[in-house]
């Protein structure tokens, strides 16, 4: 094989690895990770704050939110009620069923999904999951998307499916 062919092949392989690079986010941090999710590098990450504890991943008109809540009956009740209140305020005519029991990464969880229109009449899909990590932590994950780009939706689903409890 000619040297120029080898150099072209090496350049293509290097570009491919850069283009498909992913970032693993450890929540709340790498040392004390309660859970991780993996995201393509072209999604914008915004850490939570004291005023707004949700971490966010954004691309286009799709946002993924995540945080942990206290692993108690009161913690899960407050998380679900808070989520549903937000949906009712933002999407008054939203269709949102009661959360159903499921498993995520082998852990017991509650999940629900629905759709509605925002105040401007834009169709939006949303989904929520609460994963019971241990006696102290419940991971809360949710998304809302008004994207029509199926690639972005597929990436969001892949990110949510990358959820892993613990480090």
Short mmCIF file of C-alpha atoms in Angstrom, two decimals:
data_model
loop_
_atom_site.label_atom_id
_atom_site.label_comp_id
_atom_site.label_asym_id
_atom_site.label_seq_id
_atom_site.Cartn_x
_atom_site.Cartn_y
_atom_site.Cartn_z
CA UNK A 1 0.00 0.00 0.00
CA UNK A 2 1.34 3.43 -0.89
CA UNK A 3 2.29 5.86 1.84
CA UNK A 4 -0.32 8.39 0.64
CA UNK A 5 -3.03 5.72 0.89
CA UNK A 6 -1.93 4.86 4.42
CA UNK A 7 -1.95 8.53 5.40
CA UNK A 8 -5.44 9.00 3.92
CA UNK A 9 -6.70 5.90 5.74
CA UNK A 10 -5.16 7.10 9.02
CA UNK A 11 -6.72 10.54 8.57
CA UNK A 12 -10.15 9.03 7.85
CA UNK A 13 -9.93 6.76 10.90
CA UNK A 14 -8.86 9.67 13.10
CA UNK A 15 -11.78 11.78 11.83
CA UNK A 16 -14.22 8.92 12.41
CA UNK A 17 -13.14 8.50 16.02
CA UNK A 18 -13.47 12.23 16.64
CA UNK A 19 -16.87 12.43 14.94
CA UNK A 20 -18.30 9.60 17.03
CA UNK A 21 -16.80 10.67 20.35
CA UNK A 22 -19.08 10.37 23.34
CA UNK A 23 -18.93 11.85 26.82
CA UNK A 24 -19.93 9.93 29.92
CA UNK A 25 -21.53 12.15 32.54
CA UNK A 26 -21.20 10.98 36.14
CA UNK A 27 -23.94 12.31 38.41
CA UNK A 28 -23.31 14.12 40.72
CA UNK A 29 -19.57 13.64 40.01
CA UNK A 30 -17.14 10.91 38.96
CA UNK A 31 -15.97 10.07 42.49
CA UNK A 32 -19.50 9.74 43.98
CA UNK A 33 -21.46 8.73 40.89
CA UNK A 34 -25.00 7.60 41.65
CA UNK A 35 -25.52 7.03 37.93
CA UNK A 36 -23.97 7.73 34.54
CA UNK A 37 -25.32 8.55 31.10
CA UNK A 38 -23.39 8.79 27.85
CA UNK A 39 -23.98 11.54 25.33
CA UNK A 40 -22.60 12.45 21.91
CA UNK A 41 -20.19 15.36 22.22
CA UNK A 42 -22.39 17.64 20.10
CA UNK A 43 -25.05 17.78 22.83
CA UNK A 44 -24.67 20.81 25.11
CA UNK A 45 -24.30 19.93 28.81
CA UNK A 46 -25.38 22.31 31.56
CA UNK A 47 -24.78 21.29 35.19
CA UNK A 48 -27.43 21.85 37.83
CA UNK A 49 -27.26 24.67 40.36
CA UNK A 50 -28.67 25.28 43.82
CA UNK A 51 -31.59 27.19 42.28
CA UNK A 52 -32.21 24.62 39.52
CA UNK A 53 -30.81 21.20 40.46
CA UNK A 54 -31.54 19.59 37.08
CA UNK A 55 -28.56 18.90 34.85
CA UNK A 56 -29.47 19.38 31.19
CA UNK A 57 -28.39 17.99 27.85
CA UNK A 58 -29.67 19.97 24.87
CA UNK A 59 -29.61 19.63 21.12
CA UNK A 60 -31.99 21.46 18.82
CA UNK A 61 -35.44 21.52 20.41
CA UNK A 62 -34.78 18.47 22.59
CA UNK A 63 -33.81 18.71 26.26
CA UNK A 64 -32.95 15.87 28.64
CA UNK A 65 -33.07 16.64 32.36
CA UNK A 66 -31.67 14.58 35.21
CA UNK A 67 -31.09 14.77 38.94
CA UNK A 68 -31.41 12.62 42.05
CA UNK A 69 -34.08 12.92 44.69
CA UNK A 70 -34.26 11.53 48.20
CA UNK A 71 -34.91 7.79 48.12
CA UNK A 72 -38.01 7.92 50.30
CA UNK A 73 -41.76 7.75 49.74
CA UNK A 74 -41.91 11.52 50.28
CA UNK A 75 -39.03 12.03 47.83
CA UNK A 76 -40.65 10.08 45.00
CA UNK A 77 -44.08 11.60 45.66
CA UNK A 78 -42.67 15.15 45.53
CA UNK A 79 -40.68 14.37 42.35
CA UNK A 80 -43.68 12.94 40.50
CA UNK A 81 -46.02 15.72 41.66
CA UNK A 82 -43.47 18.39 40.70
CA UNK A 83 -43.01 16.91 37.25
CA UNK A 84 -46.73 16.63 36.60
CA UNK A 85 -47.33 20.20 37.84
CA UNK A 86 -44.69 21.47 35.42
CA UNK A 87 -46.30 19.58 32.54
CA UNK A 88 -49.79 20.85 33.41
CA UNK A 89 -48.53 24.46 33.59
CA UNK A 90 -46.50 24.27 30.38
CA UNK A 91 -48.80 22.00 28.36
CA UNK A 92 -52.34 22.52 29.74
CA UNK A 93 -53.94 19.98 27.39
CA UNK A 94 -51.22 17.35 27.73
CA UNK A 95 -52.05 13.69 27.75
CA UNK A 96 -49.98 12.13 30.50
CA UNK A 97 -50.78 8.75 32.00
CA UNK A 98 -50.03 7.60 35.52
CA UNK A 99 -46.45 6.26 35.88
CA UNK A 100 -46.11 2.51 35.39
CA UNK A 101 -43.70 0.12 37.06
CA UNK A 102 -40.77 -1.04 34.94
CA UNK A 103 -37.04 -1.81 35.22
CA UNK A 104 -34.20 0.36 33.99
CA UNK A 105 -30.67 -1.04 34.11
CA UNK A 106 -32.08 -3.85 36.26
CA UNK A 107 -33.39 -1.42 38.87
CA UNK A 108 -37.06 -0.92 39.77
CA UNK A 109 -38.45 2.22 38.18
CA UNK A 110 -41.58 4.18 37.37
CA UNK A 111 -42.01 5.65 33.90
CA UNK A 112 -44.57 7.61 31.88
CA UNK A 113 -44.67 9.40 28.55
CA UNK A 114 -47.09 11.70 26.82
CA UNK A 115 -47.54 14.60 24.47
CA UNK A 116 -49.13 18.00 24.29
CA UNK A 117 -48.92 21.46 22.77
CA UNK A 118 -47.14 24.36 24.39
CA UNK A 119 -48.68 27.84 24.64
CA UNK A 120 -47.62 28.52 21.03
CA UNK A 121 -49.34 25.37 19.75
CA UNK A 122 -46.10 23.47 19.13
CA UNK A 123 -46.46 19.68 19.45
CA UNK A 124 -44.14 18.32 22.12
CA UNK A 125 -43.33 14.79 23.27
CA UNK A 126 -42.18 14.15 26.82
CA UNK A 127 -41.24 11.23 29.00
CA UNK A 128 -40.19 10.67 32.58
CA UNK A 129 -38.54 7.94 34.62
CA UNK A 130 -37.72 7.58 38.28
CA UNK A 131 -35.15 4.84 38.95
CA UNK A 132 -34.78 3.47 42.48
CA UNK A 133 -30.99 3.27 42.80
CA UNK A 134 -30.71 2.46 46.52
CA UNK A 135 -32.27 3.43 49.86
CA UNK A 136 -30.88 6.97 49.57
CA UNK A 137 -31.22 7.85 45.88
CA UNK A 138 -33.82 7.93 43.16
CA UNK A 139 -32.59 9.04 39.73
CA UNK A 140 -35.06 11.30 37.95
CA UNK A 141 -34.71 11.45 34.16
CA UNK A 142 -36.97 13.19 31.70
CA UNK A 143 -37.06 14.65 28.26
CA UNK A 144 -39.15 17.07 26.27
CA UNK A 145 -38.84 17.47 22.54
CA UNK A 146 -40.54 19.41 19.80
CA UNK A 147 -37.91 18.31 17.28
CA UNK A 148 -39.04 16.93 13.95
CA UNK A 149 -35.49 15.72 13.23
CA UNK A 150 -35.70 11.96 13.80
CA UNK A 151 -31.91 11.74 14.19
CA UNK A 152 -32.00 14.00 17.26
CA UNK A 153 -34.87 11.97 18.74
CA UNK A 154 -32.91 8.74 18.12
CA UNK A 155 -29.86 10.26 19.84
CA UNK A 156 -32.01 11.28 22.83
CA UNK A 157 -33.37 7.74 23.14
CA UNK A 158 -29.83 6.35 22.94
CA UNK A 159 -28.69 8.72 25.70
CA UNK A 160 -31.58 7.69 27.95
CA UNK A 161 -30.86 4.00 27.26
CA UNK A 162 -27.21 4.55 28.26
CA UNK A 163 -28.31 5.06 31.89
CA UNK A 164 -26.22 2.96 34.30
CA UNK A 165 -26.69 2.87 38.06
CA UNK A 166 -23.52 3.44 40.09
CA UNK A 167 -20.08 4.17 38.68
#
